[in-house]
Amino acid sequence: MFKDYYKILDIHRHATAQEIKSAYRAMSMKWHPDKNPGTDVTNIMQDINEAYAILKDTNKRERYNQEYDIFYAQLSFNSHKVSDNDFSKEYEYDYDIKDDILKDDIADARKYAKELVDEFLKSFKEASKAAVKGTAEKSLQYAVSWIIAGFVLAILGSIIRSCNS
């Protein structure tokens, strides 16, 4: 499987390190779970992190670019099945990477990206649960406060009425 990391980050092949970093941040924000409620963005976030892990490293990027050039040179001669994942259709192709070191780098980047996204989603879910729990506790505190205030006002009203009688 060959992924076009430049398409994933929406940058050109000759992007600078700063442009890569900025694109990584922009795509991470674009596909953040908060901005995509109801959408499973796990694979997309993994691809974004995988792309960044390869392109931010000068040596890995150089090896990737060599394979990238070979792939696109062959693309016009061969048909490549695109992945069925909607977002991935733009950048994922059936193609065997020839460079074994690059294959290892990509496997490591993929593993790192998966762990990073899994950890993020775990902490995101925990934070969401804590927020809901905190909101429920605050609501209960407010309700109890209003009930107590109501009782105090009722008692004061009774005292005032009995004093006026």
Coordinates of N, CA and C in Angstrom, one line a residue:
M1 N 0.9 -1.2 0.0 CA 0.0 0.0 0.0 C 0.9 1.2 0.0
F2 N 0.7 2.1 -0.9 CA 1.4 3.4 -1.0 C 0.5 4.5 -0.7
K3 N 0.9 5.3 0.2 CA 0.1 6.5 0.6 C 0.8 7.8 0.1
D4 N 0.1 8.7 -0.5 CA 0.7 9.9 -0.9 C 0.6 10.9 0.3
Y5 N 1.7 10.9 1.0 CA 1.8 11.8 2.3 C 1.6 13.3 2.0
Y6 N 2.0 13.7 0.8 CA 1.8 15.1 0.4 C 0.3 15.4 0.2
K7 N -0.4 14.5 -0.3 CA -1.9 14.7 -0.5 C -2.5 14.6 0.9
I8 N -2.1 13.8 1.8 CA -2.7 13.7 3.1 C -2.6 15.0 3.8
L9 N -1.4 15.6 3.7 CA -1.2 16.9 4.4 C -1.5 18.1 3.5
D10 N -1.9 17.8 2.3 CA -2.4 18.9 1.4 C -1.3 19.9 1.1
I11 N -0.1 19.4 0.8 CA 1.1 20.2 0.5 C 1.7 19.7 -0.8
H12 N 2.6 20.5 -1.4 CA 3.3 20.1 -2.6 C 4.6 19.4 -2.2
R13 N 5.1 18.7 -3.1 CA 6.3 17.8 -2.9 C 7.5 18.5 -2.4
H14 N 7.7 19.8 -2.7 CA 8.9 20.5 -2.3 C 8.6 21.4 -1.2
A15 N 7.6 21.1 -0.3 CA 7.3 21.9 0.8 C 8.5 22.0 1.8
T16 N 8.6 23.1 2.5 CA 9.6 23.3 3.5 C 9.2 22.6 4.8
A17 N 10.2 22.4 5.6 CA 9.9 21.8 6.9 C 8.8 22.6 7.7
Q18 N 8.9 23.9 7.6 CA 7.9 24.7 8.3 C 6.5 24.5 7.6
E19 N 6.5 24.4 6.3 CA 5.2 24.2 5.6 C 4.6 22.8 6.0
I20 N 5.5 21.8 6.2 CA 5.0 20.5 6.6 C 4.4 20.5 8.0
K21 N 5.1 21.2 8.9 CA 4.7 21.3 10.2 C 3.3 22.1 10.3
S22 N 3.2 23.2 9.6 CA 2.0 23.9 9.6 C 0.8 23.1 9.0
A23 N 1.1 22.4 7.9 CA 0.1 21.6 7.3 C -0.4 20.5 8.2
Y24 N 0.6 19.9 8.9 CA 0.3 18.8 9.9 C -0.7 19.4 11.0
R25 N -0.4 20.5 11.5 CA -1.2 21.2 12.5 C -2.6 21.5 12.0
A26 N -2.6 22.0 10.7 CA -3.9 22.4 10.1 C -4.8 21.2 9.9
M27 N -4.2 20.1 9.4 CA -5.0 18.9 9.1 C -5.4 18.2 10.4
S28 N -4.6 18.3 11.5 CA -4.9 17.7 12.8 C -6.1 18.5 13.3
M29 N -6.1 19.8 13.2 CA -7.3 20.6 13.6 C -8.5 20.3 12.8
K30 N -8.3 20.2 11.5 CA -9.5 20.0 10.6 C -10.2 18.6 10.9
W31 N -9.4 17.6 11.2 CA -10.0 16.3 11.5 C -10.1 15.9 13.0
H32 N -9.9 16.9 13.8 CA -10.0 16.7 15.3 C -11.4 16.2 15.6
P33 N -11.6 15.2 16.5 CA -12.9 14.7 16.9 C -13.9 15.8 17.3
D34 N -13.5 16.8 18.0 CA -14.4 17.9 18.4 C -15.0 18.6 17.2
K35 N -14.3 18.6 16.1 CA -14.8 19.3 14.9 C -15.5 18.4 13.9
N36 N -15.6 17.1 14.3 CA -16.2 16.1 13.5 C -17.1 15.1 14.3
P37 N -18.0 15.7 15.1 CA -18.8 14.8 15.9 C -19.6 13.8 15.1
G38 N -19.6 12.6 15.6 CA -20.4 11.6 14.9 C -19.6 10.9 13.7
T39 N -18.4 11.3 13.5 CA -17.5 10.8 12.5 C -16.3 10.1 13.1
D40 N -16.1 8.9 12.7 CA -14.9 8.2 13.2 C -13.7 8.7 12.4
V41 N -12.9 9.5 13.1 CA -11.7 10.1 12.4 C -10.4 9.3 12.8
T42 N -10.5 8.2 13.4 CA -9.3 7.4 13.8 C -8.3 7.2 12.7
N43 N -8.8 6.6 11.6 CA -7.9 6.3 10.5 C -7.3 7.5 9.8
I44 N -8.1 8.6 9.7 CA -7.6 9.8 9.1 C -6.5 10.4 10.0
M45 N -6.8 10.5 11.3 CA -5.8 11.0 12.2 C -4.5 10.2 12.2
Q46 N -4.6 8.8 12.1 CA -3.5 8.0 12.0 C -2.7 8.3 10.7
D47 N -3.4 8.5 9.6 CA -2.7 8.8 8.4 C -2.0 10.1 8.4
I48 N -2.6 11.1 9.1 CA -2.0 12.4 9.2 C -0.7 12.3 10.0
N49 N -0.8 11.6 11.2 CA 0.4 11.4 12.0 C 1.5 10.6 11.3
E50 N 1.1 9.6 10.6 CA 2.0 8.8 9.8 C 2.8 9.6 8.8
A51 N 2.0 10.4 8.1 CA 2.6 11.3 7.0 C 3.6 12.2 7.7
Y52 N 3.2 12.8 8.8 CA 4.1 13.8 9.4 C 5.4 13.1 9.9
A53 N 5.2 11.9 10.5 CA 6.4 11.2 11.0 C 7.4 10.9 9.9
I54 N 7.0 10.6 8.7 CA 7.9 10.4 7.6 C 8.5 11.7 7.0
L55 N 7.6 12.6 6.8 CA 8.0 13.9 6.0 C 8.8 14.8 6.9
K56 N 8.7 14.8 8.2 CA 9.4 15.7 9.1 C 10.9 15.3 9.2
D57 N 11.2 14.0 9.0 CA 12.5 13.5 9.1 C 13.2 13.5 7.7
T58 N 14.3 14.3 7.6 CA 15.0 14.5 6.4 C 15.4 13.2 5.6
N59 N 15.9 12.3 6.4 CA 16.4 11.0 5.7 C 15.2 10.2 5.3
K60 N 14.2 10.1 6.1 CA 13.0 9.3 5.7 C 12.3 10.0 4.5
R61 N 12.2 11.3 4.6 CA 11.6 12.0 3.5 C 12.3 11.8 2.1
E62 N 13.6 11.8 2.2 CA 14.4 11.6 1.0 C 14.2 10.2 0.4
R63 N 14.1 9.2 1.2 CA 13.8 7.8 0.8 C 12.4 7.7 0.2
Y64 N 11.5 8.4 0.9 CA 10.1 8.4 0.5 C 10.0 9.1 -0.9
N65 N 10.7 10.2 -1.0 CA 10.6 10.9 -2.3 C 11.1 10.1 -3.5
Q66 N 12.1 9.3 -3.3 CA 12.6 8.4 -4.3 C 11.5 7.4 -4.7
E67 N 10.9 6.8 -3.7 CA 9.8 5.9 -4.0 C 8.6 6.6 -4.6
Y68 N 8.3 7.8 -4.2 CA 7.2 8.7 -4.7 C 7.4 8.9 -6.2
D69 N 8.6 9.2 -6.6 CA 8.9 9.5 -8.0 C 8.7 8.2 -8.8
I70 N 9.2 7.1 -8.3 CA 9.0 5.8 -9.0 C 7.5 5.5 -9.2
F71 N 6.8 5.6 -8.1 CA 5.4 5.3 -8.1 C 4.6 6.2 -9.1
Y72 N 4.8 7.5 -9.1 CA 4.1 8.4 -10.0 C 4.6 8.2 -11.5
A73 N 5.8 7.7 -11.7 CA 6.2 7.4 -13.0 C 5.5 6.2 -13.6
Q74 N 5.2 5.2 -12.7 CA 4.5 4.0 -13.1 C 3.0 4.2 -13.1
L75 N 2.5 5.1 -12.4 CA 1.1 5.3 -12.2 C 0.4 5.5 -13.6
S76 N 1.0 6.2 -14.5 CA 0.3 6.4 -15.8 C 0.3 5.1 -16.6
F77 N 1.2 4.2 -16.3 CA 1.2 2.9 -17.1 C 0.4 1.8 -16.5
N78 N 0.2 1.9 -15.2 CA -0.5 0.8 -14.5 C -1.8 1.3 -13.9
S79 N -2.8 0.5 -13.7 CA -3.9 0.9 -12.9 C -3.7 0.4 -11.5
H80 N -4.0 1.3 -10.5 CA -3.9 1.0 -9.1 C -5.2 1.1 -8.5
K81 N -5.6 0.1 -7.7 CA -6.9 0.1 -7.0 C -6.7 1.1 -5.8
V82 N -7.7 2.0 -5.7 CA -7.7 3.0 -4.7 C -8.4 2.4 -3.5
S83 N -8.1 2.7 -2.3 CA -8.7 2.2 -1.1 C -10.2 2.6 -1.1
D84 N -11.0 1.8 -0.3 CA -12.4 2.1 -0.2 C -12.8 3.1 0.8
N85 N -11.8 3.5 1.7 CA -12.1 4.5 2.7 C -12.3 5.9 2.0
D86 N -13.4 6.6 2.3 CA -13.7 7.8 1.5 C -12.6 8.8 1.5
F87 N -12.0 9.2 2.7 CA -11.0 10.2 2.7 C -9.7 9.6 2.0
S88 N -9.5 8.3 2.2 CA -8.2 7.7 1.6 C -8.2 7.6 0.1
K89 N -9.4 7.7 -0.5 CA -9.4 7.5 -2.0 C -8.5 8.5 -2.7
E90 N -8.2 9.6 -2.1 CA -7.4 10.6 -2.8 C -5.9 10.2 -2.7
Y91 N -5.5 9.4 -1.8 CA -4.0 9.2 -1.6 C -3.5 7.8 -1.3
E92 N -4.4 6.8 -1.3 CA -4.0 5.4 -1.0 C -4.1 4.5 -2.2
Y93 N -3.0 3.9 -2.6 CA -2.9 3.1 -3.8 C -2.3 1.7 -3.5
D94 N -2.8 0.7 -4.3 CA -2.1 -0.6 -4.2 C -0.8 -0.5 -5.0
Y95 N 0.3 -0.6 -4.2 CA 1.6 -0.5 -4.8 C 2.6 -1.0 -3.8
D96 N 3.5 -1.9 -4.2 CA 4.5 -2.4 -3.3 C 5.7 -1.5 -3.3
I97 N 6.0 -1.0 -2.1 CA 7.2 -0.2 -2.0 C 8.4 -1.1 -2.1
K98 N 9.4 -0.6 -2.9 CA 10.6 -1.4 -3.2 C 11.6 -1.3 -2.1
D99 N 11.8 -0.1 -1.5 CA 12.8 0.2 -0.6 C 12.5 -0.4 0.8
D100 N 13.3 -1.5 1.2 CA 13.0 -2.2 2.5 C 13.2 -1.2 3.7
I101 N 14.1 -0.4 3.6 CA 14.3 0.6 4.8 C 13.1 1.5 4.9
L102 N 12.7 2.0 3.8 CA 11.5 2.8 3.8 C 10.3 2.1 4.3
K103 N 10.1 0.8 3.9 CA 9.0 0.0 4.4 C 9.0 -0.1 5.9
D104 N 10.3 -0.3 6.5 CA 10.4 -0.3 7.9 C 10.1 1.0 8.5
D105 N 10.6 2.1 7.9 CA 10.3 3.4 8.4 C 8.7 3.7 8.4
I106 N 8.1 3.3 7.4 CA 6.6 3.5 7.3 C 5.9 2.6 8.3
A107 N 6.4 1.4 8.5 CA 5.7 0.5 9.5 C 5.9 1.1 10.9
D108 N 7.1 1.6 11.2 CA 7.3 2.3 12.5 C 6.4 3.5 12.6
A109 N 6.3 4.3 11.5 CA 5.5 5.5 11.6 C 4.1 5.2 11.8
R110 N 3.6 4.1 11.1 CA 2.2 3.7 11.2 C 1.9 3.2 12.6
K111 N 2.8 2.5 13.2 CA 2.7 2.0 14.6 C 2.6 3.2 15.6
Y112 N 3.6 4.1 15.4 CA 3.6 5.3 16.2 C 2.3 6.1 16.1
A113 N 1.9 6.3 14.9 CA 0.6 7.1 14.6 C -0.6 6.4 15.3
K114 N -0.7 5.1 15.2 CA -1.8 4.4 15.8 C -1.8 4.5 17.3
E115 N -0.6 4.3 17.9 CA -0.5 4.5 19.3 C -0.8 5.9 19.8
L116 N -0.3 6.9 19.0 CA -0.6 8.3 19.4 C -2.1 8.6 19.3
V117 N -2.7 8.2 18.2 CA -4.2 8.5 18.1 C -5.0 7.7 19.1
D118 N -4.6 6.4 19.3 CA -5.3 5.6 20.3 C -5.3 6.3 21.7
E119 N -4.1 6.7 22.1 CA -3.9 7.4 23.4 C -4.7 8.7 23.4
F120 N -4.6 9.5 22.3 CA -5.4 10.7 22.3 C -6.9 10.5 22.4
L121 N -7.4 9.5 21.7 CA -8.8 9.2 21.7 C -9.2 8.7 23.1
K122 N -8.4 7.9 23.7 CA -8.7 7.4 25.1 C -8.8 8.6 26.1
S123 N -7.8 9.5 26.0 CA -7.8 10.7 26.9 C -9.0 11.6 26.6
F124 N -9.3 11.7 25.3 CA -10.5 12.5 24.8 C -11.8 12.0 25.4
K125 N -11.9 10.6 25.4 CA -13.1 10.0 25.9 C -13.2 10.2 27.4
E126 N -12.1 10.0 28.1 CA -12.0 10.2 29.5 C -12.4 11.7 29.9
A127 N -11.9 12.6 29.2 CA -12.1 14.0 29.4 C -13.6 14.3 29.2
S128 N -14.2 13.7 28.2 CA -15.6 13.9 27.9 C -16.5 13.4 29.0
K129 N -16.1 12.2 29.5 CA -16.9 11.6 30.6 C -16.8 12.4 31.8
A130 N -15.6 12.9 32.1 CA -15.4 13.8 33.3 C -16.2 15.1 33.2
A131 N -16.2 15.6 32.0 CA -17.0 16.8 31.8 C -18.5 16.6 32.0
V132 N -19.0 15.5 31.5 CA -20.4 15.1 31.7 C -20.7 14.9 33.2
K133 N -19.8 14.2 33.8 CA -19.9 13.9 35.2 C -19.9 15.2 36.0
G134 N -18.9 16.1 35.7 CA -18.8 17.4 36.4 C -20.0 18.2 36.2
T135 N -20.6 18.2 35.0 CA -21.8 19.0 34.7 C -23.0 18.4 35.5
A136 N -23.1 17.1 35.6 CA -24.2 16.5 36.4 C -24.0 16.9 37.8
E137 N -22.8 16.8 38.4 CA -22.6 17.2 39.8 C -22.9 18.6 40.0
K138 N -22.5 19.5 39.1 CA -22.8 20.9 39.3 C -24.3 21.2 39.2
S139 N -25.0 20.5 38.3 CA -26.5 20.6 38.2 C -27.1 20.2 39.5
L140 N -26.7 19.1 40.1 CA -27.2 18.6 41.3 C -27.0 19.6 42.4
Q141 N -25.8 20.2 42.5 CA -25.5 21.2 43.5 C -26.4 22.4 43.3
Y142 N -26.6 22.9 42.1 CA -27.5 24.0 41.9 C -29.0 23.7 42.3
A143 N -29.4 22.5 41.9 CA -30.8 22.1 42.3 C -31.0 22.1 43.8
V144 N -30.0 21.5 44.5 CA -30.1 21.4 46.0 C -30.1 22.9 46.5
S145 N -29.2 23.7 46.0 CA -29.2 25.1 46.5 C -30.5 25.8 46.3
W146 N -31.2 25.6 45.1 CA -32.5 26.2 44.9 C -33.6 25.6 45.8
I147 N -33.5 24.4 46.1 CA -34.5 23.8 47.0 C -34.3 24.3 48.4
I148 N -33.0 24.4 48.8 CA -32.8 25.0 50.2 C -33.2 26.5 50.2
A149 N -32.9 27.2 49.1 CA -33.3 28.6 49.1 C -34.9 28.7 49.1
G150 N -35.5 27.8 48.5 CA -37.0 27.8 48.5 C -37.6 27.5 49.9
F151 N -37.0 26.6 50.6 CA -37.4 26.3 52.0 C -37.1 27.5 52.9
V152 N -36.0 28.1 52.7 CA -35.7 29.3 53.6 C -36.7 30.4 53.3
L153 N -37.0 30.6 52.0 CA -38.0 31.7 51.7 C -39.4 31.3 52.2
A154 N -39.7 30.1 52.1 CA -41.0 29.6 52.6 C -41.1 29.8 54.2
I155 N -40.0 29.5 54.8 CA -40.0 29.7 56.3 C -40.0 31.1 56.7
L156 N -39.2 31.9 55.9 CA -39.3 33.4 56.2 C -40.7 34.0 55.9
G157 N -41.3 33.5 54.8 CA -42.6 34.0 54.5 C -43.6 33.6 55.6
S158 N -43.5 32.4 56.2 CA -44.3 32.0 57.3 C -44.1 32.8 58.5
I159 N -42.8 33.1 58.8 CA -42.5 33.9 60.0 C -43.0 35.3 59.8
I160 N -42.9 35.9 58.6 CA -43.4 37.3 58.4 C -44.9 37.3 58.5
R161 N -45.6 36.3 58.0 CA -47.0 36.3 58.0 C -47.5 36.1 59.5
S162 N -46.8 35.3 60.2 CA -47.2 35.1 61.6 C -46.9 36.4 62.5
C163 N -45.9 37.1 62.1 CA -45.6 38.4 62.8 C -46.6 39.4 62.5
N164 N -47.1 39.4 61.3 CA -48.1 40.4 60.8 C -49.5 40.1 61.4
S165 N -49.7 38.9 61.8 CA -51.0 38.6 62.3 C -51.2 38.9 63.8

